[in-house]
Short mmCIF file of C-alpha atoms and ligand atoms in Angstrom, two decimals:
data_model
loop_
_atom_site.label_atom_id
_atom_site.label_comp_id
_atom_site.label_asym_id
_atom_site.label_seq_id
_atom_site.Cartn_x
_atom_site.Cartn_y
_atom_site.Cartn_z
CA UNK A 1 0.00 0.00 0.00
CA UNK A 2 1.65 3.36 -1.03
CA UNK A 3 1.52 5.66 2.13
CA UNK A 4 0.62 9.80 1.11
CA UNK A 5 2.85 11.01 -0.47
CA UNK A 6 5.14 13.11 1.66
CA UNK A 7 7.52 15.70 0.85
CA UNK A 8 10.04 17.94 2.64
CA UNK A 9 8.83 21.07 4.17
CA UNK A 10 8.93 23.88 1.38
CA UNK A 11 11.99 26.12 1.01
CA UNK A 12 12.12 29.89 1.08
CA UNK A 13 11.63 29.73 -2.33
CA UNK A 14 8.73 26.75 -2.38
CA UNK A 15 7.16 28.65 0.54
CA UNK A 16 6.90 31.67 -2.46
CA UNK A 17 4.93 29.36 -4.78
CA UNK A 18 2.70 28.06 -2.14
CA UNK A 19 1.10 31.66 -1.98
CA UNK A 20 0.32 31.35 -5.20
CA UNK A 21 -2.01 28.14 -3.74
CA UNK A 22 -5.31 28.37 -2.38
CA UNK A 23 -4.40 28.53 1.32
CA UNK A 24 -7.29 27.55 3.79
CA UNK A 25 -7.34 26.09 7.33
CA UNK A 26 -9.88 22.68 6.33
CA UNK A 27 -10.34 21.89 2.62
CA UNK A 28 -12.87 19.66 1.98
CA UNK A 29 -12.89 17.07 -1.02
CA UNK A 30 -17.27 17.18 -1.53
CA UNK A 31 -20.09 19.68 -1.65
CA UNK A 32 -22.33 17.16 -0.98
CA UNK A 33 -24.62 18.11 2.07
CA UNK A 34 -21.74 17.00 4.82
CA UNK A 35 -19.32 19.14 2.97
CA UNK A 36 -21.29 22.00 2.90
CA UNK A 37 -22.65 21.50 6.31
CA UNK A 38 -18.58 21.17 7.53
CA UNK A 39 -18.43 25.04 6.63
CA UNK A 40 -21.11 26.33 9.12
CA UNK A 41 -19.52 24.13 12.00
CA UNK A 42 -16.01 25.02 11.38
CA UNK A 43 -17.23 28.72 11.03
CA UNK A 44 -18.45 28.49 14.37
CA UNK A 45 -15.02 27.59 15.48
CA UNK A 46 -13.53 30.55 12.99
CA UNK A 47 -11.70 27.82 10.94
CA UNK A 48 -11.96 28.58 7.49
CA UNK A 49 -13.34 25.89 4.63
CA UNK A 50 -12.32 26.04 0.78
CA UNK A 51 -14.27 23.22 -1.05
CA UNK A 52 -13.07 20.81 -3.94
CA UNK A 53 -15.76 18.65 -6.19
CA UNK A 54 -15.73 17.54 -10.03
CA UNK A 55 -19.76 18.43 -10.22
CA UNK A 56 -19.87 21.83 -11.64
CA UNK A 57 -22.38 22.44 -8.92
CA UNK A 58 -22.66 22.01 -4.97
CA UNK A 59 -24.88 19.42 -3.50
CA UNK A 60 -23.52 16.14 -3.92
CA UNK A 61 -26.16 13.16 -4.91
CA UNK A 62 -28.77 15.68 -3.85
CA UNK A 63 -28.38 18.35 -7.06
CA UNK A 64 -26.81 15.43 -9.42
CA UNK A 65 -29.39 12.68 -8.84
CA UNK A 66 -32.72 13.63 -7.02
CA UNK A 67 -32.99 17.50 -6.85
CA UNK A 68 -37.42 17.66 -7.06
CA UNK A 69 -37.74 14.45 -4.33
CA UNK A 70 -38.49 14.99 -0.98
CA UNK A 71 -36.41 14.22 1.98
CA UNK A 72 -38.15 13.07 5.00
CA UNK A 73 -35.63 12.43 7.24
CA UNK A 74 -33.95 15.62 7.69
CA UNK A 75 -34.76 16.77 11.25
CA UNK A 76 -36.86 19.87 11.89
CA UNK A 77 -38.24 19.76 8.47
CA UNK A 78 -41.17 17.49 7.80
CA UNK A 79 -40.52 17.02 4.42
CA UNK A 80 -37.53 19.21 2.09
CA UNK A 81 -36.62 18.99 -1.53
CA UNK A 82 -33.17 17.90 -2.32
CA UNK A 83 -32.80 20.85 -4.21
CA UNK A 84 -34.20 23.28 -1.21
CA UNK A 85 -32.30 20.95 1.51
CA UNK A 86 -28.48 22.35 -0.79
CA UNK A 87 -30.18 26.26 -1.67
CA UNK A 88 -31.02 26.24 2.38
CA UNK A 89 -26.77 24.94 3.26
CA UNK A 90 -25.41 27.19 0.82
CA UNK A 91 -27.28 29.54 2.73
CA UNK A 92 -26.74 28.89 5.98
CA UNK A 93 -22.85 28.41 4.62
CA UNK A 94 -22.46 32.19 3.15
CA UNK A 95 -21.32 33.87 6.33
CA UNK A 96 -17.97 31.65 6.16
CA UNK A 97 -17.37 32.92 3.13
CA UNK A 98 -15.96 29.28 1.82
CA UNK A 99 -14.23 29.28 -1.37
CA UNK A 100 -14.96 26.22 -4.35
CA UNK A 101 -13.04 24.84 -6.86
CA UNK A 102 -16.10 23.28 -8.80
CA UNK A 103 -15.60 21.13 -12.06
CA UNK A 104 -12.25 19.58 -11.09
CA UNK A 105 -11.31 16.24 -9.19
CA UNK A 106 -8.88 16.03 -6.24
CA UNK A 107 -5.82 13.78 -7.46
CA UNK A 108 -3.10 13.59 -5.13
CA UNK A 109 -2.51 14.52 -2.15
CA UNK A 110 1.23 15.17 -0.48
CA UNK A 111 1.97 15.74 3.23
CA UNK A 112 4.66 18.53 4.18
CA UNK A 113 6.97 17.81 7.16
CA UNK A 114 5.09 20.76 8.76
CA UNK A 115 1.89 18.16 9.01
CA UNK A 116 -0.27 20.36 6.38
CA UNK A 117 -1.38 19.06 3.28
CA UNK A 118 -1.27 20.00 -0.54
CA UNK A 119 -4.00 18.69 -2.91
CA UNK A 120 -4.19 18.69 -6.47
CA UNK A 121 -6.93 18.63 -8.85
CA UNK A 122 -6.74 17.14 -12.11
CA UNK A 123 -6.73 21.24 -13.61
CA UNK A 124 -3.64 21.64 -11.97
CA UNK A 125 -4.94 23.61 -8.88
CA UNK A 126 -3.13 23.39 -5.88
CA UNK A 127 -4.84 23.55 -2.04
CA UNK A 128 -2.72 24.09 0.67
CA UNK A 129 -4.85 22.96 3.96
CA UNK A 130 -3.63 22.70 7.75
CA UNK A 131 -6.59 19.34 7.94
CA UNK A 132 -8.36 17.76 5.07
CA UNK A 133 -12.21 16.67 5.22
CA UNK A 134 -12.86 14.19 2.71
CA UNK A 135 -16.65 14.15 2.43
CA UNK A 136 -16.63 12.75 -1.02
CA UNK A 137 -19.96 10.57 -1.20
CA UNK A 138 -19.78 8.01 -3.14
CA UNK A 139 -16.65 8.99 -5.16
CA UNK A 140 -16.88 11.24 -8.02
CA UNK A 141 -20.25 10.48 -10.86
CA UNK A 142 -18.74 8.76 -13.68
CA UNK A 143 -20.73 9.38 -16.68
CA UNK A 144 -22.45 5.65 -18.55
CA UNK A 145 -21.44 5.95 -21.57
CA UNK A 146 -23.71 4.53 -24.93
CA UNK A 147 -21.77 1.92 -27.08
CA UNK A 148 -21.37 4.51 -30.18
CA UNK A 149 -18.46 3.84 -32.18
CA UNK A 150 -15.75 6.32 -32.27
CA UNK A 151 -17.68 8.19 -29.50
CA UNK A 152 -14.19 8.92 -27.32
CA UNK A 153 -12.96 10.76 -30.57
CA UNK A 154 -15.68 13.20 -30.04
CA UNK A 155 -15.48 13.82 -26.39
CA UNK A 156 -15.29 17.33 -25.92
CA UNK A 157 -15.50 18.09 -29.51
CA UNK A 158 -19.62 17.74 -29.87
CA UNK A 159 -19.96 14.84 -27.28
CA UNK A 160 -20.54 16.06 -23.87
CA UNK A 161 -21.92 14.50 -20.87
CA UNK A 162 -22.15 16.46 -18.52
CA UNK A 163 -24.38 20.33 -18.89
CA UNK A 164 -21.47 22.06 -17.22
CA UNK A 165 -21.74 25.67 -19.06
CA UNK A 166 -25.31 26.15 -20.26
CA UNK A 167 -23.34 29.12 -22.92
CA UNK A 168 -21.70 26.66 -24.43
CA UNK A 169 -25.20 25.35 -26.23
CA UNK A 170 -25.98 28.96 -26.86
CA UNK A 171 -27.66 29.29 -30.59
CA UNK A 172 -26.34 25.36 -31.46
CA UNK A 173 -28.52 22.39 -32.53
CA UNK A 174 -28.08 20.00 -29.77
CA UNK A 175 -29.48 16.60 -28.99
CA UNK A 176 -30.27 15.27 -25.72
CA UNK A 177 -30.45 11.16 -25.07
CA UNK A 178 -31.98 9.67 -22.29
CA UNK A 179 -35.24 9.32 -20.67
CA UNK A 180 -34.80 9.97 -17.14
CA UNK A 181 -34.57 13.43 -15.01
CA UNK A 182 -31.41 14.82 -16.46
CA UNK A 183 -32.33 14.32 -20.10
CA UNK A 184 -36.05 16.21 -19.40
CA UNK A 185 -34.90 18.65 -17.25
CA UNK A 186 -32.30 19.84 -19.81
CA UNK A 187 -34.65 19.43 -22.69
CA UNK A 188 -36.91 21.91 -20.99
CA UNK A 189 -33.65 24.21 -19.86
CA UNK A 190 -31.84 24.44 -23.05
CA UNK A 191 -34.70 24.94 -25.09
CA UNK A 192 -34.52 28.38 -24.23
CA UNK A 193 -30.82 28.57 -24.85
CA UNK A 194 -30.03 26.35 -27.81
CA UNK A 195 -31.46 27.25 -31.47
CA UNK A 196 -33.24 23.48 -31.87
CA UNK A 197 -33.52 20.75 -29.18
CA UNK A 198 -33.99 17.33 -29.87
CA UNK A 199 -34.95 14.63 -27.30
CA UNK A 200 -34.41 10.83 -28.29
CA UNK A 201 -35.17 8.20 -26.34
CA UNK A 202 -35.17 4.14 -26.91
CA UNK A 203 -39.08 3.99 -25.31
CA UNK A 204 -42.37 6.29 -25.58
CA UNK A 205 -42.23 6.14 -21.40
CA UNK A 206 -39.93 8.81 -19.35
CA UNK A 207 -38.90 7.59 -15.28
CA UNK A 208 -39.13 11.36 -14.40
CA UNK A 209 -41.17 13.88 -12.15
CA UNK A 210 -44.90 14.37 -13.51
CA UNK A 211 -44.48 17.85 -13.78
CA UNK A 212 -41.01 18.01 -16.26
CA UNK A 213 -42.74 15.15 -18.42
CA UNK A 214 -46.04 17.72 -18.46
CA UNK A 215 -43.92 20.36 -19.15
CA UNK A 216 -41.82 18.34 -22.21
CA UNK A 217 -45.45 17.56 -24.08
CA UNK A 218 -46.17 21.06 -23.51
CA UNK A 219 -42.54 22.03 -25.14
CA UNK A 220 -43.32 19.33 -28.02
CA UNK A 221 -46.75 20.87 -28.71
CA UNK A 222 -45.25 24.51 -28.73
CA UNK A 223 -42.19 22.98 -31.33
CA UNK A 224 -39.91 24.26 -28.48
CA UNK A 225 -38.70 20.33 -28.38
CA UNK A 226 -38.12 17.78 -31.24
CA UNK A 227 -38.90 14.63 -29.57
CA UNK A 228 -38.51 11.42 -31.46
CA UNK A 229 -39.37 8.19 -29.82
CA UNK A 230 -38.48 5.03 -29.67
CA UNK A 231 -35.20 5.69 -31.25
CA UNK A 232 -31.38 5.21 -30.27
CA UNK A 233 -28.82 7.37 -31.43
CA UNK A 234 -26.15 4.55 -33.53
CA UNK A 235 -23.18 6.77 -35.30
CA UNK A 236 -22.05 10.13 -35.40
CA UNK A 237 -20.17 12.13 -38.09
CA UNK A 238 -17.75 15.08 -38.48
CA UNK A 239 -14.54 15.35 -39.33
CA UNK A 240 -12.75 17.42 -36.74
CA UNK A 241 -16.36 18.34 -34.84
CA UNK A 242 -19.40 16.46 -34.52
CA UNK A 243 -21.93 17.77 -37.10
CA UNK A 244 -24.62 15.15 -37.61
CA UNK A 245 -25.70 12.17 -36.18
CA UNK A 246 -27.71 8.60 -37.01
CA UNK A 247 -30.15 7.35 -35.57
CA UNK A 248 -32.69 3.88 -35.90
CA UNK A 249 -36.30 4.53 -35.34
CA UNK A 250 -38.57 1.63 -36.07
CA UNK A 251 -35.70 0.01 -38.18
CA UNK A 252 -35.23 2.89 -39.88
CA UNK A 253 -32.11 4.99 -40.41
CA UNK A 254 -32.41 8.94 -40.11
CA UNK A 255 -29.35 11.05 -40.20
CA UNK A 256 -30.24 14.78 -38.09
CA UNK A 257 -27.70 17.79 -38.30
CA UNK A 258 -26.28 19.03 -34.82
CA UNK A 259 -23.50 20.63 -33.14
CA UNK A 260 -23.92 18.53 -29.83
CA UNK A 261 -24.81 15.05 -28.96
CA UNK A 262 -25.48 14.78 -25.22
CA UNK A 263 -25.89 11.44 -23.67
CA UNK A 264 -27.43 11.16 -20.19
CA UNK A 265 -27.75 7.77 -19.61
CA UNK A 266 -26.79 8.11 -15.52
CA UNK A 267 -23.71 8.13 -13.28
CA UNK A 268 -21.54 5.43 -11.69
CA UNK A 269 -20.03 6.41 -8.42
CA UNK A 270 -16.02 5.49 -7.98
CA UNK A 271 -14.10 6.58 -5.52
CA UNK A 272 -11.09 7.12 -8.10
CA UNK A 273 -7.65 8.66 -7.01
CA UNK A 274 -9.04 8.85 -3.45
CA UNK A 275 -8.45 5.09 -3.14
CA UNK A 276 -4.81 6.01 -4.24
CA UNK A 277 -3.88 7.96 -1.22
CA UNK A 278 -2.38 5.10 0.84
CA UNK A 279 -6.31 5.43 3.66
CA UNK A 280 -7.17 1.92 4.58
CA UNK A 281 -10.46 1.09 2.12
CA UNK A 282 -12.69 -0.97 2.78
CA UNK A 283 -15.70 -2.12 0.47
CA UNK A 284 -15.28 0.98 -1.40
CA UNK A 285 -15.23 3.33 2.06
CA UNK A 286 -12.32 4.71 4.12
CA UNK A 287 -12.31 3.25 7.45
CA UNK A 288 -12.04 5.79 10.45
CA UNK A 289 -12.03 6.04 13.92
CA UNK A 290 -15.50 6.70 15.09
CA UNK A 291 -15.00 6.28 18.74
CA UNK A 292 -13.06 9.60 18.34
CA UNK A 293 -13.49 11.65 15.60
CA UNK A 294 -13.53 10.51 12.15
CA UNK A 295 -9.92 10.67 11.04
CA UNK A 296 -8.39 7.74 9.10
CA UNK A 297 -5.47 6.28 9.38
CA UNK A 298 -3.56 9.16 8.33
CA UNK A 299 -3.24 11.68 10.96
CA UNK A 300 -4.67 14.94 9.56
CA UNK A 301 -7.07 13.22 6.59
CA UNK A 302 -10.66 12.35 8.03
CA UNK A 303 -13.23 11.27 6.48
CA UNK A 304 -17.34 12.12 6.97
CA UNK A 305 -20.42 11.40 5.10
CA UNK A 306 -21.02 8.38 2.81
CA UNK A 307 -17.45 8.16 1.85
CA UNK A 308 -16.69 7.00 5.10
CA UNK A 309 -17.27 3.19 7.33
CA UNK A 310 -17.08 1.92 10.59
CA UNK A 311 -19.25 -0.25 12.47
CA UNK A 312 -23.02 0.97 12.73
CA UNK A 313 -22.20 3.12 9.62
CA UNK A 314 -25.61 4.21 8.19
CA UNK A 315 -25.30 6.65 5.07
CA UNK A 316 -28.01 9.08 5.38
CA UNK A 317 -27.56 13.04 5.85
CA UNK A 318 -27.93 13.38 9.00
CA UNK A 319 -25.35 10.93 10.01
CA UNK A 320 -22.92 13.06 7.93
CA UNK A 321 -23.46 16.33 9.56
CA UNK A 322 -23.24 14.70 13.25
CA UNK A 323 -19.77 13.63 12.33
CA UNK A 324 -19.18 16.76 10.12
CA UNK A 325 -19.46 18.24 13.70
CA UNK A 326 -17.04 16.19 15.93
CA UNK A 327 -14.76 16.25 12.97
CA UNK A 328 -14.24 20.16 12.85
CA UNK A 329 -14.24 19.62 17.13
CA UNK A 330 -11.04 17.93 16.42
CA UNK A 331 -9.71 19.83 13.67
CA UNK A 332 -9.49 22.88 16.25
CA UNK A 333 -7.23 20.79 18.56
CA UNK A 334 -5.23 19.96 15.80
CA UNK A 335 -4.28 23.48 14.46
CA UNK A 336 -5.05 25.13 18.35
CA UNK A 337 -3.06 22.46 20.34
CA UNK A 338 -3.58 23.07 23.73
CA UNK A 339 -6.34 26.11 23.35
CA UNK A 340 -9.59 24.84 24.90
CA UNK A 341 -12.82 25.01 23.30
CA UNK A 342 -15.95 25.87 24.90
CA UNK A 343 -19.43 24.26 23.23
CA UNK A 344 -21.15 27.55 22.62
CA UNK A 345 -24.97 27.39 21.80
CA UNK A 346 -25.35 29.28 18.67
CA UNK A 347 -28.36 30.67 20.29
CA UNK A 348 -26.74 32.20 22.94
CA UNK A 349 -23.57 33.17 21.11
CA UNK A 350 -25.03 34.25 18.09
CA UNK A 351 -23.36 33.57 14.70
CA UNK A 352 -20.43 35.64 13.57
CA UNK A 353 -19.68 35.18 9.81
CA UNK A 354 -16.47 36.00 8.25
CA UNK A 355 -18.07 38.42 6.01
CA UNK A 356 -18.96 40.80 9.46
CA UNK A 357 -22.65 39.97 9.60
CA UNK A 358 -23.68 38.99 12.57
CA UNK A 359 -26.98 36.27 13.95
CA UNK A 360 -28.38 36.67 17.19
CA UNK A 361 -31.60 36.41 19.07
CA UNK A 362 -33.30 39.52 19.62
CA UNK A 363 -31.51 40.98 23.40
CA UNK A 364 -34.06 41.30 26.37
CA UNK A 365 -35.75 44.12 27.18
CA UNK A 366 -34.37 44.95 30.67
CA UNK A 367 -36.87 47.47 31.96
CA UNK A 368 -38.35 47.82 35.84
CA UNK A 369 -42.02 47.17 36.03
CA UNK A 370 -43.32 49.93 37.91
C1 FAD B 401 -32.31 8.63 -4.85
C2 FAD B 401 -31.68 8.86 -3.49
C3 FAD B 401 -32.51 9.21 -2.43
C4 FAD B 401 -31.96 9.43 -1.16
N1 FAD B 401 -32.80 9.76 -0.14
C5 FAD B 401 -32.28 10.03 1.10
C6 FAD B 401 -33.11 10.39 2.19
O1 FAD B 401 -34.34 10.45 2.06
N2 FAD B 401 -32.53 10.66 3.40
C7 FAD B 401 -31.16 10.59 3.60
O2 FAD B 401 -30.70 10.87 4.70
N3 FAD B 401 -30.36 10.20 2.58
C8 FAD B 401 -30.87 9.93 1.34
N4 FAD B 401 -30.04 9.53 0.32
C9 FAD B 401 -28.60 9.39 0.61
C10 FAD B 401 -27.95 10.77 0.66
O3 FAD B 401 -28.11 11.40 -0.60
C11 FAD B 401 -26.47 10.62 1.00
O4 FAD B 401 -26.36 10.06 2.29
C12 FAD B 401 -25.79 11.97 0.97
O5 FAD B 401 -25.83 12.53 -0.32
C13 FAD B 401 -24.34 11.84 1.41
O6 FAD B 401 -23.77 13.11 1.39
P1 FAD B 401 -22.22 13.33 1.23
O7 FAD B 401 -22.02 14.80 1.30
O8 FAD B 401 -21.51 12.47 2.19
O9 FAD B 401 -21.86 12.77 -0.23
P2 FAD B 401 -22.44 13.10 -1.69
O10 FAD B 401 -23.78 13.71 -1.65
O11 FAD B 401 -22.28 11.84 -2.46
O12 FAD B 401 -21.42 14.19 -2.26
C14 FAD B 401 -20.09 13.82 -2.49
C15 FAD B 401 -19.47 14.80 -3.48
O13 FAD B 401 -18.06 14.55 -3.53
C16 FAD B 401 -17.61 14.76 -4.84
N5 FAD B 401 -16.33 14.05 -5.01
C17 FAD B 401 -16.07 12.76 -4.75
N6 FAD B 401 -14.77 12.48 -4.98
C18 FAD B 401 -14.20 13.65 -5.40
C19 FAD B 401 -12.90 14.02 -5.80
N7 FAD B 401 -11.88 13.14 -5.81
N8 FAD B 401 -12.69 15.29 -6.20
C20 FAD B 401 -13.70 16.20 -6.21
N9 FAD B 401 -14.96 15.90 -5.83
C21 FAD B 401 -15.20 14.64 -5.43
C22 FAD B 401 -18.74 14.22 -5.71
O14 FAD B 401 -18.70 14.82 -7.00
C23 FAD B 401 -19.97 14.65 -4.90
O15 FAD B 401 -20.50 15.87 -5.35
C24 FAD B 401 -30.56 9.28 -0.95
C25 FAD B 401 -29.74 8.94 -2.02
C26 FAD B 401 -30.29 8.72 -3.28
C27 FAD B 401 -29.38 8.35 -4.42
#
């Protein structure tokens, strides 16, 4: 097993570059709802939080794969949408002013003689962190990808799976596969962005919410949305950019001009270069100490939320923001050795953000009755 990587403390020189970095006290690889959630708690203890994920959005599972179901296990609130459950974190987040490196993966990960920690995205961003939250779900959504020949040639030139940039569609012909959520949801989004949307999908049914499979009959009706059905998409063409595509309705072959062919067929989770990192795995998870405080075996590197195992492990939200909590409790002793913490009720304290706002419950009156 090859331990983290660790390198000499940084010269002079080095020490130079690493300003260059993204400096921040706890930098947390996930903005699923426990890496968000770490933010607020390590606020409270006026650590600062810069957050890492490949999504080009924050939420985790919640925004990627159920945004419009409700959550009935969240408690305090009888019932939430995914989507309201991240808008509400992000809010409750903004005081700590965190800082995100969306749409890039963490790769490796190197330990400096000083005990801090430099992480690397696949971009080439560097993170230089005094403790490092992994909170990374699942691992990072790996796109399915439909058996099309020469389909890798035209990643990123035409073939996209992922809506990262709704601009880049801007006046193109594009054409959406897929008959779940992310294909209807986009249909109904880009049709106000793109010049012509077209939605194919092998069956006539769509496994998505009522109302964004009302609203894509009411976008066929309009013409806002081409949708043809059954139908599979089975070669594309374009020499240096994708400019047309085939596909096979009822046996029959149909070639449609387009600038973009996007496939959303799902996500696979994999915990990718995480599992690299020399953290004991086990059954896809990192193992930590949950008697304590949800480091792993590397002293420094914890690990909260789904990502993580021990015994009992359950992986529901909730769970993740009880041990986001102890987590950022030890953090503290780790970059405040010695300094003792006092549990402060927020509503007694109040709520000081970084950003000089201020929360706190209305002050009694102190007046004499007469
Ligand atoms: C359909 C469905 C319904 C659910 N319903 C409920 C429910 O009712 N109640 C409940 O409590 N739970 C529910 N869950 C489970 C819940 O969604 C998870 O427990 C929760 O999302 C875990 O949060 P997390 O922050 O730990 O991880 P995630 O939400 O998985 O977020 C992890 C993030 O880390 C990112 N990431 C991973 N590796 C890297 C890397 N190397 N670099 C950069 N980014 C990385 C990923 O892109 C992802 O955004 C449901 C799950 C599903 C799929």
């Amino acid at each position: 097993m090859q331990l983290c990587n660790s390198v000499p403390k940084p010269k002079s020189n080095e020490r130079s570059k690493l300003k260059k970095m993204i400096e921040t006290d706890i930098l947390i690889i996930g903005a699923g709802p426990t890496g968000l959630f770490t933010v607020f708690e390590a606020g409270l203890l006026k650590l600062k939080c810069h957050i890492i994920d490949a999504l080009p959005q924050p939420g985790g599972q919640l925004s990627e794969l159920y945004p419009k179901k409700p959550i009935y296990d969240i408690p305090g609130l009888p019932d939430v949408l995914a989507g309201d459950l991240v808008n509400n974190l992000m809010e409750q987040i903004k005081q700590f002013q965190p800082g995100f490196t969306l749409s890039e993966t963490a790769e490796t990960i190197d330990k400096l003689d000083d005990g801090t920690f430099i992480v690397t995205t696949n971009k080439g961003t560097k993170h230089h962190a005094k403790a490092i939250a992994i909170a990374g779900g699942l691992g990072t959504f790996e796109p399915r990808k439909p058996e099309i020949d020469r389909i890798s040639f035209y990643e990123e030139k035409g073939v996209e799976y992922f809506v990262k940039d709704p601009e880049l569609f801007r006046d193109k012909k594009i054409v959406i596969a897929g008959g779940g959520d992310s294909a209807l949801d986009w249909s109904i989004f880009l049709a106000d962005v793109a010049s012509e949307v077209t939605l194919i999908h092998r069956r006539n049914e769509f496994r998505g919410a009522l109302d964004s499979v009302e609203k894509l009959q009411e976008y066929k009706k309009l013409g806002l949305v081409n949708l043809i059905t059954p139908a599979e998409v089975i070669s594309l063409h374009g020499e240096e950019h994708l400019n047309a595509i085939t596909i096979n309705k009822d046996g029959n072959q149909e070639t449609i001009k387009t600038d973009y062919f996007i496939p959303l067929f799902g996500l696979t989770p994999k915990l990718g270069a995480i599992a690299n990192w020399g953290l004991e795995i086990e059954k896809n998870a990192i193992k930590v100490n949950n008697a304590l405080d949800y480091q792993t075996n590397i002293p420094g590197i914890y690990a909260i939320g789904d990502v993580n195992t021990y015994p009992g492990k359950l992986k529901l939200i909730l769970c993740g923001f009880h041990e986001a909590t102890l987590m950022c409790q030890s953090v503290y002793q780790r970059i405040n050795p010695g300094k003792k913490y006092v549990l402060k009720y927020t509503t007694v304290s109040g709520v000081d953000g970084f950003d000089g706002t201020r929360k706190e419950a209305e002050k009694a009156v102190v007046k004499s009755i007469e």
